[in-house]
mmCIF file of C-alpha atoms in Angstrom:
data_model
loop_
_atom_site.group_PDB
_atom_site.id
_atom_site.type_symbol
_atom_site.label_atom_id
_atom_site.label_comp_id
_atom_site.label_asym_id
_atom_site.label_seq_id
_atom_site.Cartn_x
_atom_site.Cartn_y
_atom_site.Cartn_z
ATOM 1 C CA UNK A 1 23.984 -6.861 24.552
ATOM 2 C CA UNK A 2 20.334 -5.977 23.132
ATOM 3 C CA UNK A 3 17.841 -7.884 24.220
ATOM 4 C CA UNK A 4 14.451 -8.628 23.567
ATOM 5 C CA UNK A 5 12.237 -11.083 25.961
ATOM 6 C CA UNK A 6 9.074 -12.231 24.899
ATOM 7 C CA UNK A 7 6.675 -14.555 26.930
ATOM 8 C CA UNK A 8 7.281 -18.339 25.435
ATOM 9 C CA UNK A 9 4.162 -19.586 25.422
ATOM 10 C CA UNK A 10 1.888 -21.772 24.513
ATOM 11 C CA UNK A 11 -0.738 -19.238 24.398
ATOM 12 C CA UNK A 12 -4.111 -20.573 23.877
ATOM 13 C CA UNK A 13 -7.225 -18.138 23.232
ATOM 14 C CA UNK A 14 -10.603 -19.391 22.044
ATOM 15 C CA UNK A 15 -11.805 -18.683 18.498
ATOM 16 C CA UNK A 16 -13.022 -14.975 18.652
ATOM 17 C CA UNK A 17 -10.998 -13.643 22.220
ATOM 18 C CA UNK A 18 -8.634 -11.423 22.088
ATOM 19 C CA UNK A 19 -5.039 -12.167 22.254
ATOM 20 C CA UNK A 20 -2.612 -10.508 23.840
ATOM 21 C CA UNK A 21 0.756 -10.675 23.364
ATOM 22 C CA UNK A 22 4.236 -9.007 25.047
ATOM 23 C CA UNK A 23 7.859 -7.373 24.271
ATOM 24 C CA UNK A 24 9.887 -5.940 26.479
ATOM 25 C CA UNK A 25 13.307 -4.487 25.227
ATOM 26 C CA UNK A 26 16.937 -3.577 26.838
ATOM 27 C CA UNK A 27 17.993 -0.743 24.401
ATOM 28 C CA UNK A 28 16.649 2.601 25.527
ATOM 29 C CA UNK A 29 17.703 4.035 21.927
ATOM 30 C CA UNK A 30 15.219 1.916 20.169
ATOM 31 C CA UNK A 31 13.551 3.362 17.724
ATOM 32 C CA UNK A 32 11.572 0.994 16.012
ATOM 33 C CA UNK A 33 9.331 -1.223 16.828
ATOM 34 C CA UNK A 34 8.285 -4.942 14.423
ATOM 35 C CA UNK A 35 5.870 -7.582 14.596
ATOM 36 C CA UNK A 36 6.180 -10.380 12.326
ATOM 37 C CA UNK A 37 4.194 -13.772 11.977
ATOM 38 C CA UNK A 38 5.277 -16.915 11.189
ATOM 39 C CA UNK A 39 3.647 -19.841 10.373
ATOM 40 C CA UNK A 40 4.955 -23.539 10.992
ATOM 41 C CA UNK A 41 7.626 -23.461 8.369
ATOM 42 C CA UNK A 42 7.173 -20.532 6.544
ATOM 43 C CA UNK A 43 9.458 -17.136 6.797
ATOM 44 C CA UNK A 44 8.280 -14.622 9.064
ATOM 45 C CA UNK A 45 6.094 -11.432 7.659
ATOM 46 C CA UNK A 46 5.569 -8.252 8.908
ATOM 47 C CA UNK A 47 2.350 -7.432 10.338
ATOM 48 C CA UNK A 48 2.734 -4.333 12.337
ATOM 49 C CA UNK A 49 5.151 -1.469 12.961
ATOM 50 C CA UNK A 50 5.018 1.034 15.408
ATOM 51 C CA UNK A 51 7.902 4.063 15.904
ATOM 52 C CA UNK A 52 6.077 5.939 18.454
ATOM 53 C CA UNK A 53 4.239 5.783 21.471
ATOM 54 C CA UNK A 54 0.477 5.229 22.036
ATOM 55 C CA UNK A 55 -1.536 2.975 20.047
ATOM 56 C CA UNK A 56 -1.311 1.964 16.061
ATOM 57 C CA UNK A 57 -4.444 0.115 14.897
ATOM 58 C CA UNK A 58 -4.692 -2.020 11.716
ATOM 59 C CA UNK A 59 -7.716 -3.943 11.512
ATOM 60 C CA UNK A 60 -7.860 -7.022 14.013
ATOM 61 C CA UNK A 61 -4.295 -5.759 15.028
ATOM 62 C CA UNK A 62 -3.697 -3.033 17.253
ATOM 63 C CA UNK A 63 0.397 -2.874 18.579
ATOM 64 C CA UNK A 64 0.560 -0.604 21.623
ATOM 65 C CA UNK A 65 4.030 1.249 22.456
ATOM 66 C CA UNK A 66 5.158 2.638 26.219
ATOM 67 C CA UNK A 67 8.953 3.642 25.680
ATOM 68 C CA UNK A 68 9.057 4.649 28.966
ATOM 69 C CA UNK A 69 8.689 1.384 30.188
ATOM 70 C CA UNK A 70 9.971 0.118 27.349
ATOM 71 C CA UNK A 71 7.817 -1.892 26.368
ATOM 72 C CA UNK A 72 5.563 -3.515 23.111
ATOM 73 C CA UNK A 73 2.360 -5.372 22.808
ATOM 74 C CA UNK A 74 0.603 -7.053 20.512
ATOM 75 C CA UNK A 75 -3.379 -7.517 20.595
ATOM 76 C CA UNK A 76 -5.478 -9.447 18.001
ATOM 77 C CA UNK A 77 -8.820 -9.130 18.384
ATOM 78 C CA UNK A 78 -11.644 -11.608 17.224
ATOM 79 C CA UNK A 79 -8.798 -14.396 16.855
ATOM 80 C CA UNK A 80 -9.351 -16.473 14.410
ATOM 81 C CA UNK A 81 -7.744 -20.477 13.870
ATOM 82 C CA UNK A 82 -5.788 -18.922 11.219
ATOM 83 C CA UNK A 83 -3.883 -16.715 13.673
ATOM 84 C CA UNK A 84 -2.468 -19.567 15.039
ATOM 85 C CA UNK A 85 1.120 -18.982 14.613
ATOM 86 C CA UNK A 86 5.033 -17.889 16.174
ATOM 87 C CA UNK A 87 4.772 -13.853 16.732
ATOM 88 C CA UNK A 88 8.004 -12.444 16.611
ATOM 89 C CA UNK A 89 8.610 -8.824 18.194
ATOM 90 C CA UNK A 90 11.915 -7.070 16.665
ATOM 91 C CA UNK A 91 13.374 -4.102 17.963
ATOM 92 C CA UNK A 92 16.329 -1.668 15.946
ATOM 93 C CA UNK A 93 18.052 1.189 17.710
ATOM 94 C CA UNK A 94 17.886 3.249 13.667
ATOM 95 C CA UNK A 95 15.129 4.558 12.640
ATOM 96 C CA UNK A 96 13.762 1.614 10.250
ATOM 97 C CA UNK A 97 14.241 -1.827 9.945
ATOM 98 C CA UNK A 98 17.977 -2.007 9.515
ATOM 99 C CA UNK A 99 19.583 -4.151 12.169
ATOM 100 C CA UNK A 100 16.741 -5.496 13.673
ATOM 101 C CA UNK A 101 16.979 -7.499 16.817
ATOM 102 C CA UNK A 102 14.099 -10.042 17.444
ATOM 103 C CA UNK A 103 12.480 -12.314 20.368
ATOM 104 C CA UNK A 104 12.826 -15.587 20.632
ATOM 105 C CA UNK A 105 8.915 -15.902 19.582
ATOM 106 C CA UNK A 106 5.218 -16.655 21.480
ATOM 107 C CA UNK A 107 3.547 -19.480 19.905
ATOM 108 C CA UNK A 108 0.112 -18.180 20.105
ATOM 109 C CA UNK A 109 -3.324 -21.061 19.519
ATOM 110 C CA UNK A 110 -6.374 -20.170 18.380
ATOM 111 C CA UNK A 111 -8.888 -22.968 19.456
ATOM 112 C CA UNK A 112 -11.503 -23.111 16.984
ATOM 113 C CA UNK B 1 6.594 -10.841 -8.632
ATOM 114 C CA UNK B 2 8.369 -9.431 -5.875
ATOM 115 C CA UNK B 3 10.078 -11.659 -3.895
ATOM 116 C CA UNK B 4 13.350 -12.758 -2.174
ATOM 117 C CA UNK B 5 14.512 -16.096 -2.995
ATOM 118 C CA UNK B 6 17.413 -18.601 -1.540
ATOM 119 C CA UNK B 7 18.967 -21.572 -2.833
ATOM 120 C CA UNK B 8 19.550 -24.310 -1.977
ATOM 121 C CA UNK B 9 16.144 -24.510 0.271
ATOM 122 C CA UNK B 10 17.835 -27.939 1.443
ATOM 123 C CA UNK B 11 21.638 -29.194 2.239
ATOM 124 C CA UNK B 12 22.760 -31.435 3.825
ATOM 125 C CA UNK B 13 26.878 -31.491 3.647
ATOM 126 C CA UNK B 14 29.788 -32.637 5.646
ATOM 127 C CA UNK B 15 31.868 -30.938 8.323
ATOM 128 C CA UNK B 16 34.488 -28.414 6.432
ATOM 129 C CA UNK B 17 32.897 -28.828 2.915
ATOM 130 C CA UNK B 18 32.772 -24.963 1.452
ATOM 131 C CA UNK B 19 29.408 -24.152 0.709
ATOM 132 C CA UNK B 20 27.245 -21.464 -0.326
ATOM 133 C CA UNK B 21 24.023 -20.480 -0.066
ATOM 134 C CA UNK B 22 22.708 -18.006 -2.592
ATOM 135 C CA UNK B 23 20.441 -14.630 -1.991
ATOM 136 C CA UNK B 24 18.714 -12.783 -4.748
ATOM 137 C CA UNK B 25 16.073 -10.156 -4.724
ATOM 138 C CA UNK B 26 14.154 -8.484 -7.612
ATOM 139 C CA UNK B 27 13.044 -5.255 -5.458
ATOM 140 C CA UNK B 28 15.553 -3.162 -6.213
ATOM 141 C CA UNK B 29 16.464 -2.937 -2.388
ATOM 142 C CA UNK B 30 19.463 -1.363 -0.938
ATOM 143 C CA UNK B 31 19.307 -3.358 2.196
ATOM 144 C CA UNK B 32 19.870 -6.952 2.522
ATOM 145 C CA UNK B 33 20.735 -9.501 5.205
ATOM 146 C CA UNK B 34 21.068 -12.924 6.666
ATOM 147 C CA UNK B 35 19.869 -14.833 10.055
ATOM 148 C CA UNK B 36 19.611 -17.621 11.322
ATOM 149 C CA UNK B 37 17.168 -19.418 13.313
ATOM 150 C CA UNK B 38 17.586 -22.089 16.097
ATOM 151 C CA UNK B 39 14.598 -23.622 18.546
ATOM 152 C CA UNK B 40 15.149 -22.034 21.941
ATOM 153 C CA UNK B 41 17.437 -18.975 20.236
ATOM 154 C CA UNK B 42 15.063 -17.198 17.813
ATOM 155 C CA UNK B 43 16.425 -15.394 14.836
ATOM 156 C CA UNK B 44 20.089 -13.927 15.123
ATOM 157 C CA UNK B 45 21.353 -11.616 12.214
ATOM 158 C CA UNK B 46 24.611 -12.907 10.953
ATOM 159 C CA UNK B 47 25.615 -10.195 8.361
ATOM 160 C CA UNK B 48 23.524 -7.367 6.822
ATOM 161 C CA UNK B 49 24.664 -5.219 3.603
ATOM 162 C CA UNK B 50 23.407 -1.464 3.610
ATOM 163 C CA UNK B 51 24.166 -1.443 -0.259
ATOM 164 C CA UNK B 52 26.574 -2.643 -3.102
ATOM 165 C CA UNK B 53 30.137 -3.506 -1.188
ATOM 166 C CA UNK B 54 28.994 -2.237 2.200
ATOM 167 C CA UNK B 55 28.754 -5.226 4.103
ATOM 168 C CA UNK B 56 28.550 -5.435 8.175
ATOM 169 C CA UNK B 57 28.609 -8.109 10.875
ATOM 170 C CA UNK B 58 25.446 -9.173 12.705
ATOM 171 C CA UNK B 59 25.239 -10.987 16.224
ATOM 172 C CA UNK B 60 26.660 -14.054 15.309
ATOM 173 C CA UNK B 61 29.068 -13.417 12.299
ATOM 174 C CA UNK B 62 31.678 -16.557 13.451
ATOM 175 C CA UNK B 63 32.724 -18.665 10.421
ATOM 176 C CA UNK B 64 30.660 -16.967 8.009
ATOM 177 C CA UNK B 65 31.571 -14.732 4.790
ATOM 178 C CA UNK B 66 29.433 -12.904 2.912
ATOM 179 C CA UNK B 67 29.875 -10.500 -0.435
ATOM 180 C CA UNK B 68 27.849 -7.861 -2.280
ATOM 181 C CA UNK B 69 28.797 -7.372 -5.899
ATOM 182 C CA UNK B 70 25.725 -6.532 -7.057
ATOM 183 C CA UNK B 71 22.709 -5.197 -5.530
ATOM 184 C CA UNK B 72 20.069 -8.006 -5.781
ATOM 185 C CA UNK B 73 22.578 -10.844 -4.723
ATOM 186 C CA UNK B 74 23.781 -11.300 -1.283
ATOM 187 C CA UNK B 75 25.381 -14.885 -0.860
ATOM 188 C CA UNK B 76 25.890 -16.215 2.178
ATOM 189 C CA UNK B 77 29.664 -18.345 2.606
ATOM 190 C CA UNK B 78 30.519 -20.966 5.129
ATOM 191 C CA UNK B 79 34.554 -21.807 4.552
ATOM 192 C CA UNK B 80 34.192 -24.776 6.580
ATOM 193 C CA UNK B 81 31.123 -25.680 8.113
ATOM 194 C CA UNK B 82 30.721 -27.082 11.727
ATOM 195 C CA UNK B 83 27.971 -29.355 13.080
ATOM 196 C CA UNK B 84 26.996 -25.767 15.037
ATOM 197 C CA UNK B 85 25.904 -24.450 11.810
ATOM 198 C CA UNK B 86 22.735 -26.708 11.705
ATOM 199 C CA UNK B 87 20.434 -24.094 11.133
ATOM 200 C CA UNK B 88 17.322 -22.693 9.108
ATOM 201 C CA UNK B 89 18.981 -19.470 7.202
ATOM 202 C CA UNK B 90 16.799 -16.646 6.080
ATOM 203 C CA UNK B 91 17.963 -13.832 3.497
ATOM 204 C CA UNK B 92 15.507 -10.446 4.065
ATOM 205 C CA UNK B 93 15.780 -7.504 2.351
ATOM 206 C CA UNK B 94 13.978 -4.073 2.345
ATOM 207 C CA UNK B 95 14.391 -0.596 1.206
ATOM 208 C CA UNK B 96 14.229 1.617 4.594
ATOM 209 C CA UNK B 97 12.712 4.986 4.185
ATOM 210 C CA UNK B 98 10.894 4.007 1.102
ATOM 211 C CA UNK B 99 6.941 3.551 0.952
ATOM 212 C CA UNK B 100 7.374 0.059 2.771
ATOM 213 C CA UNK B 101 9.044 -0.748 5.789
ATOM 214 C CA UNK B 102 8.969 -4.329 5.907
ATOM 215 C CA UNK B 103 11.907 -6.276 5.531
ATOM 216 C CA UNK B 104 11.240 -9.141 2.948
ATOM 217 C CA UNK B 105 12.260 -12.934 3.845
ATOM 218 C CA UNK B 106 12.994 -15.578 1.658
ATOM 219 C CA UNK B 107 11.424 -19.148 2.001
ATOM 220 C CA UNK B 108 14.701 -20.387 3.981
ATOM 221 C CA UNK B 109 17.511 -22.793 3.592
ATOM 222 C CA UNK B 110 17.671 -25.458 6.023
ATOM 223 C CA UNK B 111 20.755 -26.358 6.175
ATOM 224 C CA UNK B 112 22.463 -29.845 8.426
ATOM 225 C CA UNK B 113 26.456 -30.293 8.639
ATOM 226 C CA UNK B 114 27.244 -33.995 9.726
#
């Protein structure tokens, strides 16, 4: 069975911290790396990938990869209120998006 | 506009009424498939399509159907839905290997079975 733990939360970062947020995986044959954000009611979007290790940086966002110890973080930097939000990490064993198998979610706060 | 998009976005229905829920895209994408999402469980892929008539079963596939006739539709069947059904239901689709990778998700059904 695949699995993919991510911390619960709450976690609450003041307006303009970083946030820092973790994925660990079962499968060592995963390829591909997802996170998505989802807002209170809302379908989840996609807000980084990542297939490889090292760092990928997109803006506020960088998602950091270490296959070795299989594992996937998340950092937002300068965190604004509107951050607040369920991240979702998703892991597939191909070498896309097909089959993806997600956490159950951190709820991440952004205290203005 | 590109988008995914589910309906009903609300049911509420008795136990072993046949319903469906339906999927439809307008991204041309090959891929297409449904989850479902529970507090405390996350999201759980029930079925996933790789294209027309090539359909697969997810994680939690038990007392579901599903059917792909055509490429942009994916509905979603429950025979004879169970109070365990409760759920919010998401349809996502993509086009893997294209110039995106992001799977795209509909606004959700949320669905209750009394």
């Amino acid at each position: 069975q695949k699995e993919v733990e991510q911390n619960s939360g709450p976690l609450s970062v003041p307006e303009g911290a970083i946030a820092s947020l973790n994925c660990t995986y079962s499968d060592r044959g995963s390829q591909s790396f997802f996170w998505y954000r989802q807002y209170s009611g809302k379908s989840p979007e996609l807000i980084m990938s990542i297939y490889s290790n090292g760092d990928k940086e997109d803006g506020r966002f960088t998602a950091q990869l270490n296959k070795a110890s299989q594992y996937v973080s998340l950092l937002i930097r300068d965190s604004q209120p509107s951050d607040s939000a369920t991240y979702l990490c998703a892991v597939s064993t191909f070498g896309s998006n097909y089959k993806l198998t997600f956490g159950k979610g951190t709820l991440l706060t952004v205290n203005p | 506009e590109a988008q995914v998009t589910q309906n009903p976005r609300y049911l509420i229905t008795v136990t072993g009424k046949k319903l469906t829920v339906t999927c439809s895209q307008n991204m041309n994408h090959e891929y297409m498939s449904w989850y479902r999402q529970d507090p405390g469980l996350g999201l759980r892929q029930i079925y996933y399509s790789m294209n027309v008539e090539v359909t697969d079963k997810g994680d939690v596939p038990e007392g579901y159907k599903v059917s792909r006739k055509e490429k942009r539709n994916f509905p979603l069947i429950l025979e004879s839905p169970s109070p365990n059904q409760t759920s919010l239901y998401f349809c996502a689709s993509s086009s893997p290997g294209g110039s995106t990778d992001t799977q795209y998700f509909g606004p959700g059904t949320r669905l209750t079975v009394l």
